[in-house]
mmCIF file of C-alpha atoms in Angstrom:
data_model
loop_
_atom_site.group_PDB
_atom_site.id
_atom_site.type_symbol
_atom_site.label_atom_id
_atom_site.label_comp_id
_atom_site.label_asym_id
_atom_site.label_seq_id
_atom_site.Cartn_x
_atom_site.Cartn_y
_atom_site.Cartn_z
ATOM 1 C CA MET A 1 111.545 263.694 15.294
ATOM 2 C CA GLN A 2 115.224 262.865 13.911
ATOM 3 C CA VAL A 3 116.434 259.571 12.501
ATOM 4 C CA ASN A 4 119.588 257.723 13.935
ATOM 5 C CA PRO A 5 121.859 257.811 11.786
ATOM 6 C CA THR A 6 122.547 255.456 9.704
ATOM 7 C CA VAL A 7 126.706 253.619 9.187
ATOM 8 C CA VAL A 8 128.001 253.249 5.786
ATOM 9 C CA THR A 9 130.607 250.368 6.232
ATOM 10 C CA LEU A 10 133.575 250.840 4.572
ATOM 11 C CA THR A 11 136.687 248.325 4.256
ATOM 12 C CA LYS A 12 140.080 249.908 4.543
ATOM 13 C CA PRO A 13 139.403 254.146 3.663
ATOM 14 C CA ALA A 14 142.026 255.899 3.365
ATOM 15 C CA LEU A 15 141.632 258.337 6.456
ATOM 16 C CA GLU A 16 140.018 256.249 9.824
ATOM 17 C CA SER A 17 138.331 258.875 10.696
ATOM 18 C CA THR A 18 134.234 258.696 10.336
ATOM 19 C CA LEU A 19 132.407 261.828 8.881
ATOM 20 C CA LEU A 20 128.717 262.532 9.477
ATOM 21 C CA LEU A 21 126.441 263.674 6.196
ATOM 22 C CA TYR A 22 123.428 265.330 6.405
ATOM 23 C CA ALA A 23 122.051 264.810 2.815
ATOM 24 C CA PRO A 24 118.482 264.829 2.178
ATOM 25 C CA ASP A 25 117.760 261.478 0.713
ATOM 26 C CA GLU A 26 119.111 257.436 1.405
ATOM 27 C CA ASN A 27 120.181 258.489 -2.751
ATOM 28 C CA ASN A 28 122.873 260.754 -1.786
ATOM 29 C CA ALA A 29 123.977 259.236 0.633
ATOM 30 C CA GLN A 30 124.770 255.972 -1.002
ATOM 31 C CA ARG A 31 126.061 258.007 -4.076
ATOM 32 C CA PHE A 32 128.743 260.122 -2.358
ATOM 33 C CA SER A 33 129.537 257.209 -0.255
ATOM 34 C CA ALA A 34 130.265 254.068 -2.991
ATOM 35 C CA ARG A 35 132.747 258.039 -4.224
ATOM 36 C CA LEU A 36 134.980 257.895 -1.436
ATOM 37 C CA ARG A 37 134.527 254.166 -0.246
ATOM 38 C CA ASN A 38 138.412 254.722 -0.330
ATOM 39 C CA LEU A 39 139.119 257.805 1.329
ATOM 40 C CA VAL A 40 136.278 258.006 4.945
ATOM 41 C CA THR A 41 133.368 256.592 6.107
ATOM 42 C CA LEU A 42 130.439 258.135 5.860
ATOM 43 C CA ALA A 43 128.368 258.244 8.800
ATOM 44 C CA TRP A 44 124.468 259.602 7.136
ATOM 45 C CA CYS A 45 121.341 261.759 8.691
ATOM 46 C CA ASP A 46 118.473 262.118 6.902
ATOM 47 C CA SER A 47 118.791 266.431 6.548
ATOM 48 C CA ARG A 48 115.126 266.688 5.837
ATOM 49 C CA GLN A 49 114.283 265.529 9.797
ATOM 50 C CA PHE A 50 117.335 267.773 10.700
ATOM 51 C CA THR A 51 116.451 269.460 14.452
ATOM 52 C CA ALA A 52 118.769 272.043 16.072
ATOM 53 C CA SER A 53 119.979 269.075 18.282
ATOM 54 C CA ARG A 54 123.168 268.287 20.310
ATOM 55 C CA ARG A 55 122.623 264.299 20.101
ATOM 56 C CA VAL A 56 123.775 263.096 16.907
ATOM 57 C CA LEU A 57 126.767 264.966 17.162
ATOM 58 C CA ASP A 58 127.670 264.253 20.967
ATOM 59 C CA GLU A 59 126.471 260.435 19.511
ATOM 60 C CA HIS A 60 129.098 260.108 17.146
ATOM 61 C CA GLN A 61 131.670 263.336 17.663
ATOM 62 C CA PRO A 62 132.089 263.979 14.307
ATOM 63 C CA ARG A 63 135.856 265.509 13.522
ATOM 64 C CA LEU A 64 134.493 267.138 10.183
ATOM 65 C CA VAL A 65 130.368 267.208 8.743
ATOM 66 C CA LEU A 66 129.673 267.187 5.197
ATOM 67 C CA LEU A 67 126.737 269.577 3.972
ATOM 68 C CA ASP A 68 125.146 268.307 0.560
ATOM 69 C CA PHE A 69 124.371 271.109 -1.292
ATOM 70 C CA SER A 70 124.193 269.080 -4.895
ATOM 71 C CA LYS A 71 121.759 271.162 -6.892
ATOM 72 C CA GLY A 72 117.967 271.407 -5.107
ATOM 73 C CA HIS A 73 119.476 271.637 -1.433
ATOM 74 C CA THR A 74 121.666 274.337 -1.319
ATOM 75 C CA ASP A 75 118.690 276.764 0.794
ATOM 76 C CA ALA A 76 117.842 273.473 3.178
ATOM 77 C CA SER A 77 121.971 272.718 3.614
ATOM 78 C CA ALA A 78 122.394 276.272 4.175
ATOM 79 C CA GLU A 79 120.282 276.912 6.679
ATOM 80 C CA ILE A 80 121.481 273.114 8.649
ATOM 81 C CA ALA A 81 124.916 274.866 8.756
ATOM 82 C CA ARG A 82 123.895 277.457 10.023
ATOM 83 C CA GLN A 83 122.089 275.911 12.826
ATOM 84 C CA LEU A 84 124.842 273.756 13.009
ATOM 85 C CA MET A 85 127.298 276.360 13.403
ATOM 86 C CA ALA A 86 124.954 278.345 16.297
ATOM 87 C CA LEU A 87 125.072 274.386 18.194
ATOM 88 C CA ASP A 88 128.860 274.095 18.096
ATOM 89 C CA PRO A 89 131.265 277.178 16.464
ATOM 90 C CA GLY A 90 134.425 274.172 16.780
ATOM 91 C CA LEU A 91 132.696 272.304 14.250
ATOM 92 C CA VAL A 92 134.337 272.206 10.304
ATOM 93 C CA LEU A 93 131.925 271.945 7.717
ATOM 94 C CA LEU A 94 132.806 271.065 3.836
ATOM 95 C CA GLY A 95 130.448 271.797 1.184
ATOM 96 C CA ILE A 96 129.408 268.288 -0.852
ATOM 97 C CA GLY A 97 127.972 267.451 -3.930
ATOM 98 C CA SER A 98 129.258 267.738 -7.787
ATOM 99 C CA ALA A 99 130.202 271.163 -8.562
ATOM 100 C CA ALA A 100 129.842 270.661 -13.309
ATOM 101 C CA SER A 101 126.340 269.646 -12.829
ATOM 102 C CA ASP A 102 125.140 273.545 -12.012
ATOM 103 C CA ARG A 103 128.191 275.669 -13.032
ATOM 104 C CA GLY A 104 129.479 276.161 -9.791
ATOM 105 C CA ALA A 105 126.021 277.781 -7.927
ATOM 106 C CA GLY A 106 126.449 275.181 -4.810
ATOM 107 C CA VAL A 107 129.603 276.195 -4.336
ATOM 108 C CA LEU A 108 129.200 279.759 -3.905
ATOM 109 C CA CYS A 109 125.971 278.956 -1.799
ATOM 110 C CA ALA A 110 128.038 276.816 0.021
ATOM 111 C CA MET A 111 131.497 279.523 0.711
ATOM 112 C CA ARG A 112 128.406 282.035 1.275
ATOM 113 C CA ALA A 113 127.062 279.604 3.745
ATOM 114 C CA GLY A 114 130.152 279.756 6.145
ATOM 115 C CA LEU A 115 131.565 276.528 5.463
ATOM 116 C CA LYS A 116 135.466 275.317 5.417
ATOM 117 C CA ASP A 117 135.661 273.693 2.071
ATOM 118 C CA PHE A 118 133.801 271.961 -0.963
ATOM 119 C CA ILE A 119 134.152 268.525 -1.757
ATOM 120 C CA ASP A 120 133.378 268.604 -5.144
ATOM 121 C CA ILE A 121 132.372 264.408 -6.100
ATOM 122 C CA ASP A 122 133.718 264.699 -8.875
ATOM 123 C CA ALA A 123 137.291 265.370 -8.869
ATOM 124 C CA GLY A 124 139.748 262.979 -8.321
ATOM 125 C CA ASP A 125 140.311 260.380 -4.766
ATOM 126 C CA ASP A 126 144.206 262.593 -4.869
ATOM 127 C CA GLU A 127 142.552 265.793 -4.585
ATOM 128 C CA ILE A 128 139.853 264.989 -2.493
ATOM 129 C CA LEU A 129 141.944 263.196 0.300
ATOM 130 C CA ASP A 130 144.542 266.406 0.453
ATOM 131 C CA GLN A 131 141.001 268.849 0.764
ATOM 132 C CA LEU A 132 140.187 266.226 3.855
ATOM 133 C CA LYS A 133 144.233 265.802 5.341
ATOM 134 C CA THR A 134 144.097 269.607 5.240
ATOM 135 C CA ALA A 135 140.662 269.706 7.176
ATOM 136 C CA LEU A 136 141.908 267.257 9.538
ATOM 137 C CA GLU A 137 145.207 269.087 10.226
ATOM 138 C CA GLN A 138 143.358 271.799 10.745
ATOM 139 C CA LEU A 139 141.213 270.881 13.723
ATOM 140 C CA ARG A 140 143.985 268.948 15.095
ATOM 141 C CA ASN A 141 146.381 272.591 15.098
ATOM 142 C CA ALA A 142 143.122 274.351 16.427
ATOM 143 C CA ALA A 143 143.150 271.638 19.478
ATOM 144 C CA ASP A 144 146.488 271.662 20.338
ATOM 145 C CA GLY A 145 147.066 276.003 19.670
ATOM 146 C CA GLN A 146 149.095 275.589 16.832
ATOM 147 C CA PRO A 147 149.748 277.211 13.960
ATOM 148 C CA ALA A 148 148.568 275.257 10.209
ATOM 149 C CA ARG A 149 151.724 274.198 8.603
ATOM 150 C CA ALA A 150 153.561 276.693 5.873
ATOM 151 C CA THR A 151 153.090 276.056 2.695
ATOM 152 C CA LYS A 152 154.034 277.439 -0.542
ATOM 153 C CA ARG A 153 153.654 281.009 -1.294
ATOM 154 C CA GLY A 154 153.658 281.962 -5.322
ATOM 155 C CA GLN A 155 155.028 284.576 -7.224
ATOM 156 C CA LEU A 156 153.639 288.067 -7.128
ATOM 157 C CA VAL A 157 154.282 290.461 -9.704
ATOM 158 C CA LEU A 158 152.684 294.056 -10.028
ATOM 159 C CA VAL A 159 152.623 295.240 -13.769
ATOM 160 C CA CYS A 160 151.458 298.629 -13.711
ATOM 161 C CA GLY A 161 150.750 301.435 -17.130
ATOM 162 C CA VAL A 162 151.966 304.460 -15.766
ATOM 163 C CA ARG A 163 148.336 306.247 -16.883
ATOM 164 C CA PRO A 164 145.825 304.546 -19.459
ATOM 165 C CA GLY A 165 146.015 303.120 -22.935
ATOM 166 C CA LEU A 166 149.376 302.150 -22.712
ATOM 167 C CA GLY A 167 148.436 298.198 -23.608
ATOM 168 C CA THR A 168 149.427 297.048 -20.563
ATOM 169 C CA SER A 169 146.100 294.957 -19.866
ATOM 170 C CA THR A 170 147.032 293.491 -23.602
ATOM 171 C CA LEU A 171 150.904 292.744 -21.864
ATOM 172 C CA ALA A 172 149.167 291.100 -19.034
ATOM 173 C CA ALA A 173 147.057 289.211 -21.021
ATOM 174 C CA HIS A 174 149.803 287.816 -23.620
ATOM 175 C CA LEU A 175 152.017 287.109 -20.312
ATOM 176 C CA GLY A 176 149.437 285.470 -18.230
ATOM 177 C CA ALA A 177 148.119 282.943 -20.853
ATOM 178 C CA MET A 178 151.869 282.613 -22.287
ATOM 179 C CA ALA A 179 152.602 281.285 -19.122
ATOM 180 C CA ALA A 180 149.667 279.155 -17.915
ATOM 181 C CA ALA A 181 151.269 277.788 -20.985
ATOM 182 C CA ILE A 182 154.531 276.717 -20.209
ATOM 183 C CA LYS A 183 153.965 272.657 -19.037
ATOM 184 C CA PRO A 184 156.631 271.619 -16.616
ATOM 185 C CA SER A 185 157.395 268.466 -17.982
ATOM 186 C CA ALA A 186 156.787 266.757 -21.595
ATOM 187 C CA ASP A 187 156.328 263.351 -20.362
ATOM 188 C CA ALA A 188 153.246 264.866 -17.910
ATOM 189 C CA PRO A 189 151.962 267.225 -20.579
ATOM 190 C CA ALA A 190 148.418 267.664 -17.843
ATOM 191 C CA ILE A 191 150.100 269.093 -14.800
ATOM 192 C CA ALA A 192 150.844 272.915 -15.223
ATOM 193 C CA ASN A 193 151.573 276.001 -13.768
ATOM 194 C CA HIS A 194 149.097 277.671 -12.086
ATOM 195 C CA VAL A 195 148.858 281.546 -12.911
ATOM 196 C CA MET A 196 145.944 283.848 -12.062
ATOM 197 C CA LEU A 197 145.353 286.885 -13.592
ATOM 198 C CA LEU A 198 143.952 289.458 -11.186
ATOM 199 C CA ASP A 199 142.602 292.315 -13.137
ATOM 200 C CA LEU A 200 142.863 295.475 -11.729
ATOM 201 C CA GLY A 201 143.554 298.329 -14.007
ATOM 202 C CA HIS A 202 142.643 301.789 -16.229
ATOM 203 C CA SER A 203 139.645 300.116 -17.379
ATOM 204 C CA SER A 204 138.583 297.019 -15.210
ATOM 205 C CA GLY A 205 137.230 293.910 -17.716
ATOM 206 C CA ASP A 206 140.159 294.811 -20.102
ATOM 207 C CA ILE A 207 141.501 291.256 -19.772
ATOM 208 C CA GLY A 208 138.520 289.300 -19.576
ATOM 209 C CA LEU A 209 137.772 291.039 -22.975
ATOM 210 C CA TYR A 210 140.833 289.828 -24.757
ATOM 211 C CA LEU A 211 140.632 286.367 -22.933
ATOM 212 C CA GLY A 212 137.116 285.577 -23.475
ATOM 213 C CA THR A 213 136.749 285.445 -19.703
ATOM 214 C CA SER A 214 133.185 286.267 -18.186
ATOM 215 C CA GLY A 215 131.906 285.324 -15.060
ATOM 216 C CA ASP A 216 129.658 285.945 -11.754
ATOM 217 C CA PHE A 217 132.183 285.512 -9.731
ATOM 218 C CA HIS A 218 134.796 288.860 -9.057
ATOM 219 C CA PHE A 219 137.918 290.859 -6.950
ATOM 220 C CA ASP A 220 134.638 291.965 -4.571
ATOM 221 C CA ASP A 221 133.411 288.870 -4.068
ATOM 222 C CA ALA A 222 136.847 287.351 -3.515
ATOM 223 C CA LEU A 223 138.041 289.843 -1.035
ATOM 224 C CA ARG A 224 134.411 289.479 0.944
ATOM 225 C CA ASN A 225 134.464 285.789 1.536
ATOM 226 C CA ALA A 226 138.894 285.729 1.676
ATOM 227 C CA SER A 227 139.139 282.599 4.088
ATOM 228 C CA ARG A 228 136.751 280.749 2.054
ATOM 229 C CA ILE A 229 138.582 280.563 -0.941
ATOM 230 C CA ASP A 230 139.078 277.029 -2.004
ATOM 231 C CA ALA A 231 140.787 275.187 -5.263
ATOM 232 C CA THR A 232 137.025 274.116 -5.590
ATOM 233 C CA LEU A 233 135.547 277.388 -6.041
ATOM 234 C CA LEU A 234 138.450 279.010 -7.846
ATOM 235 C CA ARG A 235 137.447 275.968 -10.585
ATOM 236 C CA THR A 236 134.159 276.107 -10.659
ATOM 237 C CA ALA A 237 132.913 279.926 -10.377
ATOM 238 C CA VAL A 238 136.246 281.876 -11.577
ATOM 239 C CA SER A 239 136.674 282.377 -15.399
ATOM 240 C CA HIS A 240 139.634 280.878 -17.457
ATOM 241 C CA HIS A 241 140.673 281.299 -20.600
ATOM 242 C CA ALA A 242 141.490 278.267 -22.771
ATOM 243 C CA SER A 243 145.317 277.952 -21.546
ATOM 244 C CA GLY A 244 144.203 277.537 -18.127
ATOM 245 C CA ALA A 245 144.499 280.926 -16.632
ATOM 246 C CA ALA A 246 142.612 282.298 -13.831
ATOM 247 C CA VAL A 247 140.734 285.417 -14.781
ATOM 248 C CA LEU A 248 139.606 287.806 -11.704
ATOM 249 C CA GLY A 249 138.479 291.485 -11.784
ATOM 250 C CA GLN A 250 135.721 293.349 -11.864
ATOM 251 C CA PRO A 251 132.847 293.899 -14.544
ATOM 252 C CA ARG A 252 132.875 297.612 -15.618
ATOM 253 C CA GLU A 253 130.230 299.387 -13.416
ATOM 254 C CA ARG A 254 131.589 298.582 -10.159
ATOM 255 C CA ASN A 255 135.035 300.301 -8.043
ATOM 256 C CA ILE A 256 136.608 298.336 -5.779
ATOM 257 C CA SER A 257 138.945 299.980 -2.295
ATOM 258 C CA LEU A 258 142.395 297.417 -1.951
ATOM 259 C CA GLY A 259 143.353 298.999 1.121
ATOM 260 C CA GLY A 260 141.303 297.204 3.310
ATOM 261 C CA ALA A 261 142.189 294.376 5.503
ATOM 262 C CA GLU A 262 140.783 291.890 3.545
ATOM 263 C CA VAL A 263 143.126 292.581 0.587
ATOM 264 C CA GLY A 264 146.238 290.729 2.942
ATOM 265 C CA PRO A 265 144.596 287.622 3.447
ATOM 266 C CA LEU A 266 142.961 286.937 -0.308
ATOM 267 C CA LEU A 267 146.290 288.049 -1.294
ATOM 268 C CA GLU A 268 147.543 285.044 0.818
ATOM 269 C CA ARG A 269 145.681 282.772 0.028
ATOM 270 C CA LEU A 270 145.512 282.678 -3.666
ATOM 271 C CA LEU A 271 149.576 282.781 -3.223
ATOM 272 C CA GLY A 272 149.332 279.406 -1.889
ATOM 273 C CA MET A 273 146.892 277.932 -4.643
ATOM 274 C CA PHE A 274 148.684 280.044 -7.752
ATOM 275 C CA ASP A 275 152.477 279.547 -8.966
ATOM 276 C CA LEU A 276 151.794 283.247 -10.422
ATOM 277 C CA VAL A 277 149.766 285.615 -9.144
ATOM 278 C CA LEU A 278 150.103 288.302 -12.057
ATOM 279 C CA CYS A 279 147.738 291.772 -11.400
ATOM 280 C CA ASP A 280 146.891 294.435 -13.738
ATOM 281 C CA LEU A 281 147.520 297.677 -11.443
ATOM 282 C CA ASP A 282 145.607 301.272 -12.364
ATOM 283 C CA SER A 283 148.818 302.906 -11.225
ATOM 284 C CA ARG A 284 145.979 305.825 -9.952
ATOM 285 C CA LEU A 285 145.813 303.295 -6.742
ATOM 286 C CA LEU A 286 149.511 302.887 -5.975
ATOM 287 C CA ASP A 287 148.528 305.307 -2.473
ATOM 288 C CA ASP A 288 145.901 303.333 -1.740
ATOM 289 C CA VAL A 289 147.695 300.366 -1.629
ATOM 290 C CA ALA A 290 150.361 300.639 0.097
ATOM 291 C CA HIS A 291 150.078 298.629 2.940
ATOM 292 C CA THR A 292 148.819 295.792 0.824
ATOM 293 C CA LEU A 293 149.673 294.915 -2.701
ATOM 294 C CA LEU A 294 152.923 296.562 -2.805
ATOM 295 C CA LYS A 295 154.242 295.288 0.660
ATOM 296 C CA MET A 296 153.941 291.885 -0.793
ATOM 297 C CA ALA A 297 154.778 292.173 -4.218
ATOM 298 C CA ASP A 298 157.825 289.967 -5.824
ATOM 299 C CA ALA A 299 158.367 292.426 -8.588
ATOM 300 C CA ILE A 300 157.126 296.078 -9.529
ATOM 301 C CA TRP A 301 156.767 296.448 -13.711
ATOM 302 C CA LEU A 302 156.432 300.443 -13.898
ATOM 303 C CA VAL A 303 154.611 299.687 -18.106
ATOM 304 C CA SER A 304 155.634 303.381 -20.050
ATOM 305 C CA ASP A 305 156.475 304.798 -24.016
ATOM 306 C CA GLN A 306 157.902 307.168 -25.288
ATOM 307 C CA ALA A 307 155.941 310.149 -25.381
ATOM 308 C CA LEU A 308 157.009 313.187 -22.856
ATOM 309 C CA GLY A 309 153.101 312.581 -21.099
ATOM 310 C CA SER A 310 154.122 309.239 -20.088
ATOM 311 C CA MET A 311 157.517 310.034 -18.557
ATOM 312 C CA VAL A 312 155.208 313.086 -17.079
ATOM 313 C CA ALA A 313 153.264 310.238 -15.202
ATOM 314 C CA LEU A 314 156.274 307.305 -14.919
ATOM 315 C CA ASP A 315 158.225 310.005 -12.791
ATOM 316 C CA ALA A 316 154.525 310.926 -10.504
ATOM 317 C CA CYS A 317 154.777 306.871 -10.028
ATOM 318 C CA LEU A 318 157.675 306.611 -8.843
ATOM 319 C CA ARG A 319 156.554 309.965 -5.967
ATOM 320 C CA GLN A 320 153.944 307.624 -5.327
ATOM 321 C CA LEU A 321 156.259 304.421 -4.927
ATOM 322 C CA ASP A 322 158.216 306.668 -2.763
ATOM 323 C CA ARG A 323 155.829 306.964 -0.476
ATOM 324 C CA ALA A 324 154.642 304.297 0.051
ATOM 325 C CA GLN A 325 158.600 303.081 0.855
ATOM 326 C CA ALA A 326 158.105 301.117 -2.061
ATOM 327 C CA ARG A 327 160.721 302.344 -4.343
ATOM 328 C CA ASP A 328 163.814 299.606 -4.596
ATOM 329 C CA LEU A 329 164.969 296.527 -6.158
ATOM 330 C CA ARG A 330 161.683 294.674 -7.521
ATOM 331 C CA VAL A 331 160.566 298.263 -9.598
ATOM 332 C CA SER A 332 161.910 298.131 -13.527
ATOM 333 C CA LEU A 333 160.591 299.392 -16.053
ATOM 334 C CA VAL A 334 159.132 298.311 -19.528
ATOM 335 C CA VAL A 335 158.578 300.698 -22.754
ATOM 336 C CA ASN A 336 155.932 299.282 -24.995
ATOM 337 C CA ARG A 337 155.544 300.617 -28.876
ATOM 338 C CA TYR A 338 158.960 301.499 -29.046
ATOM 339 C CA ASP A 339 159.865 302.976 -32.039
ATOM 340 C CA GLU A 340 164.104 304.224 -32.133
ATOM 341 C CA GLY A 341 163.811 306.809 -34.231
ATOM 342 C CA CYS A 342 161.867 308.175 -31.481
ATOM 343 C CA GLY A 343 164.085 310.896 -29.931
ATOM 344 C CA ILE A 344 164.365 308.922 -26.066
ATOM 345 C CA SER A 345 166.342 305.720 -25.926
ATOM 346 C CA ALA A 346 164.978 302.985 -23.747
ATOM 347 C CA MET A 347 167.617 302.785 -22.371
ATOM 348 C CA ARG A 348 167.966 306.836 -21.840
ATOM 349 C CA MET A 349 164.502 306.923 -20.066
ATOM 350 C CA ALA A 350 166.043 304.094 -17.615
ATOM 351 C CA GLU A 351 168.972 305.899 -16.968
ATOM 352 C CA ARG A 352 166.948 309.057 -16.529
ATOM 353 C CA PHE A 353 164.587 307.919 -13.538
ATOM 354 C CA GLY A 354 166.858 305.348 -11.906
ATOM 355 C CA LEU A 355 165.200 302.304 -12.791
ATOM 356 C CA PRO A 356 166.830 298.638 -15.017
ATOM 357 C CA LEU A 357 165.290 298.441 -18.374
ATOM 358 C CA LEU A 358 163.657 294.446 -18.161
ATOM 359 C CA ALA A 359 162.305 295.264 -22.129
ATOM 360 C CA THR A 360 161.529 296.981 -25.061
ATOM 361 C CA LEU A 361 158.404 296.300 -26.754
ATOM 362 C CA PRO A 362 157.739 297.221 -30.114
ATOM 363 C CA GLU A 363 154.934 299.327 -31.642
ATOM 364 C CA ARG A 364 152.236 296.636 -32.959
ATOM 365 C CA SER A 365 149.239 298.354 -31.937
ATOM 366 C CA ARG A 366 147.293 297.840 -34.968
ATOM 367 C CA THR A 367 148.780 293.541 -35.146
ATOM 368 C CA LEU A 368 147.158 293.443 -31.492
ATOM 369 C CA ARG A 369 144.219 294.957 -32.615
ATOM 370 C CA ALA A 370 143.588 292.537 -35.370
ATOM 371 C CA ALA A 371 144.227 290.143 -32.804
ATOM 372 C CA ALA A 372 141.709 290.715 -30.301
ATOM 373 C CA ASN A 373 139.337 291.465 -33.069
ATOM 374 C CA ARG A 374 139.510 287.956 -34.049
ATOM 375 C CA GLY A 375 138.876 287.228 -30.260
ATOM 376 C CA THR A 376 142.342 285.590 -30.285
ATOM 377 C CA LEU A 377 145.998 286.498 -28.515
ATOM 378 C CA LEU A 378 149.369 287.233 -30.991
ATOM 379 C CA HIS A 379 151.382 284.394 -29.932
ATOM 380 C CA GLU A 380 148.364 281.839 -31.057
ATOM 381 C CA THR A 381 148.795 283.363 -34.305
ATOM 382 C CA ALA A 382 151.665 285.160 -34.937
ATOM 383 C CA ALA A 383 154.407 283.265 -32.524
ATOM 384 C CA SER A 384 157.024 284.015 -34.227
ATOM 385 C CA ASP A 385 156.119 288.137 -34.374
ATOM 386 C CA ALA A 386 158.686 290.895 -33.061
ATOM 387 C CA TYR A 387 155.786 291.178 -29.687
ATOM 388 C CA VAL A 388 156.007 288.131 -29.033
ATOM 389 C CA ARG A 389 159.827 287.409 -29.182
ATOM 390 C CA ALA A 390 159.547 290.712 -27.030
ATOM 391 C CA LEU A 391 158.554 288.963 -24.254
ATOM 392 C CA ALA A 392 160.869 286.527 -23.570
ATOM 393 C CA PRO A 393 163.020 288.533 -20.625
ATOM 394 C CA LEU A 394 159.489 288.822 -18.992
ATOM 395 C CA LEU A 395 158.720 285.565 -18.964
ATOM 396 C CA ALA A 396 162.094 284.714 -18.277
ATOM 397 C CA ARG A 397 161.373 286.593 -15.543
ATOM 398 C CA PHE A 398 158.356 284.627 -13.606
ATOM 399 C CA ARG A 399 159.487 281.411 -11.008
ATOM 400 C CA LEU A 400 157.328 278.068 -13.670
ATOM 401 C CA ARG A 401 158.047 275.019 -12.672
ATOM 402 C CA THR A 402 160.138 273.968 -16.372
ATOM 403 C CA LYS A 403 161.024 270.781 -16.866
ATOM 404 C CA ARG A 404 163.951 269.562 -14.563
ATOM 405 C CA SER A 405 165.799 267.153 -17.227
ATOM 406 C CA THR A 406 167.070 270.420 -19.822
ATOM 407 C CA GLY A 407 167.726 272.836 -16.580
ATOM 408 C CA ASP A 408 164.936 275.199 -18.382
ATOM 409 C CA GLY A 409 164.324 273.668 -21.297
ATOM 410 C CA GLY A 410 160.438 274.079 -20.599
ATOM 411 C CA TRP A 411 161.062 277.677 -21.545
ATOM 412 C CA ARG A 412 163.696 276.804 -24.476
ATOM 413 C CA THR A 413 161.128 274.797 -25.987
ATOM 414 C CA LEU A 414 158.013 277.830 -25.720
ATOM 415 C CA LEU A 415 160.316 280.345 -26.619
ATOM 416 C CA ASN A 416 161.928 278.297 -29.482
ATOM 417 C CA ARG A 417 158.028 277.236 -31.083
ATOM 418 C CA MET A 418 157.233 281.449 -31.141
ATOM 419 C CA GLY A 419 160.876 281.797 -32.765
ATOM 420 C CA ALA A 420 162.549 283.907 -30.228
ATOM 421 C CA LEU A 421 166.303 283.659 -29.321
ATOM 422 C CA TRP A 422 166.866 282.418 -25.492
ATOM 423 C CA THR A 423 168.552 285.176 -24.132
ATOM 424 C CA ARG A 424 169.065 284.928 -19.392
ATOM 425 C CA HIS A 425 168.493 287.657 -17.613
#
């Protein structure tokens, strides 16, 4: 028989709603309550004596239910979640625990159990309060039959090498790390632009190698659980570079299809959480993603060099974009490994294919390889290198938050540190 809930009384919480907490012992309940005392009132039920009965739900009529996904309790809470969903499909279930204590294992378990969100007990009050408010708003909108409130949308940029071996992954890795390092304000260095790199290039996993990131959560995991992606999961399960850039890719032994119905919802979710989603895309997937990535992209950058084979491949990519009805003003040309003595200029290439020339990047393969072999990116050790300076026109295309008091000062400061000339495009 289930014991009666113990209500932990708190004073003047930020939210008036009372949340029902299923935890395995009172110590956990007291710890969570003490942490959330300024935000919400908790009513605790001993999850070890849980029975599939509506009595507690009917008595308290909770708007939200928290389940303890602390280390050692994940399996039991996942089973309780399954039974609660069967009892009342309208319940909003949230996991709670410390994401750092088990390196995100509890977060992943909660997500796979079908929970809507995860409260990281170590997060700040503002973040937790935002999560609770969002969950309550979603519950109200569902009850009223109203659509959820519109959220901001980040920028999706596809960086597509027209064939393998053109340095596209190297380019994307540098751009992503540099963009994430931009601080909107010198007075608030902790505030950052949120940048995600999707590693879907010709050779899967290259961006992760360049940035020194790895993890067990990959793009196909995100596809299967698109509706459950939240800030806590992204912070704990997704790998991050030291710059702050998140990296989501695939292990080398796995191939995925980008033509499924899950891609669109996942991208919308990510674009609601990141200022910039930069995707290193395999050109062989262009036909496969015609109705998802291509349709949603804000910009499509085709990367080529001056070799005859690359220009043939560039023509083939443009034909693919034609078939997808995506050959429009979003498409631009980036010429990598540029050599003025190669016989054809970058501008002539752009004119030949009817594309705007976005940037020309010098031949610096040896220097870039040397930096990669040292486990660094080139701008980290040689900020004034010609390759780094040539990235300025591409960085300027990103819609990132910069220091408002000086207009484009955030960009100017970074590029000046790199020894670059500031140019506006």
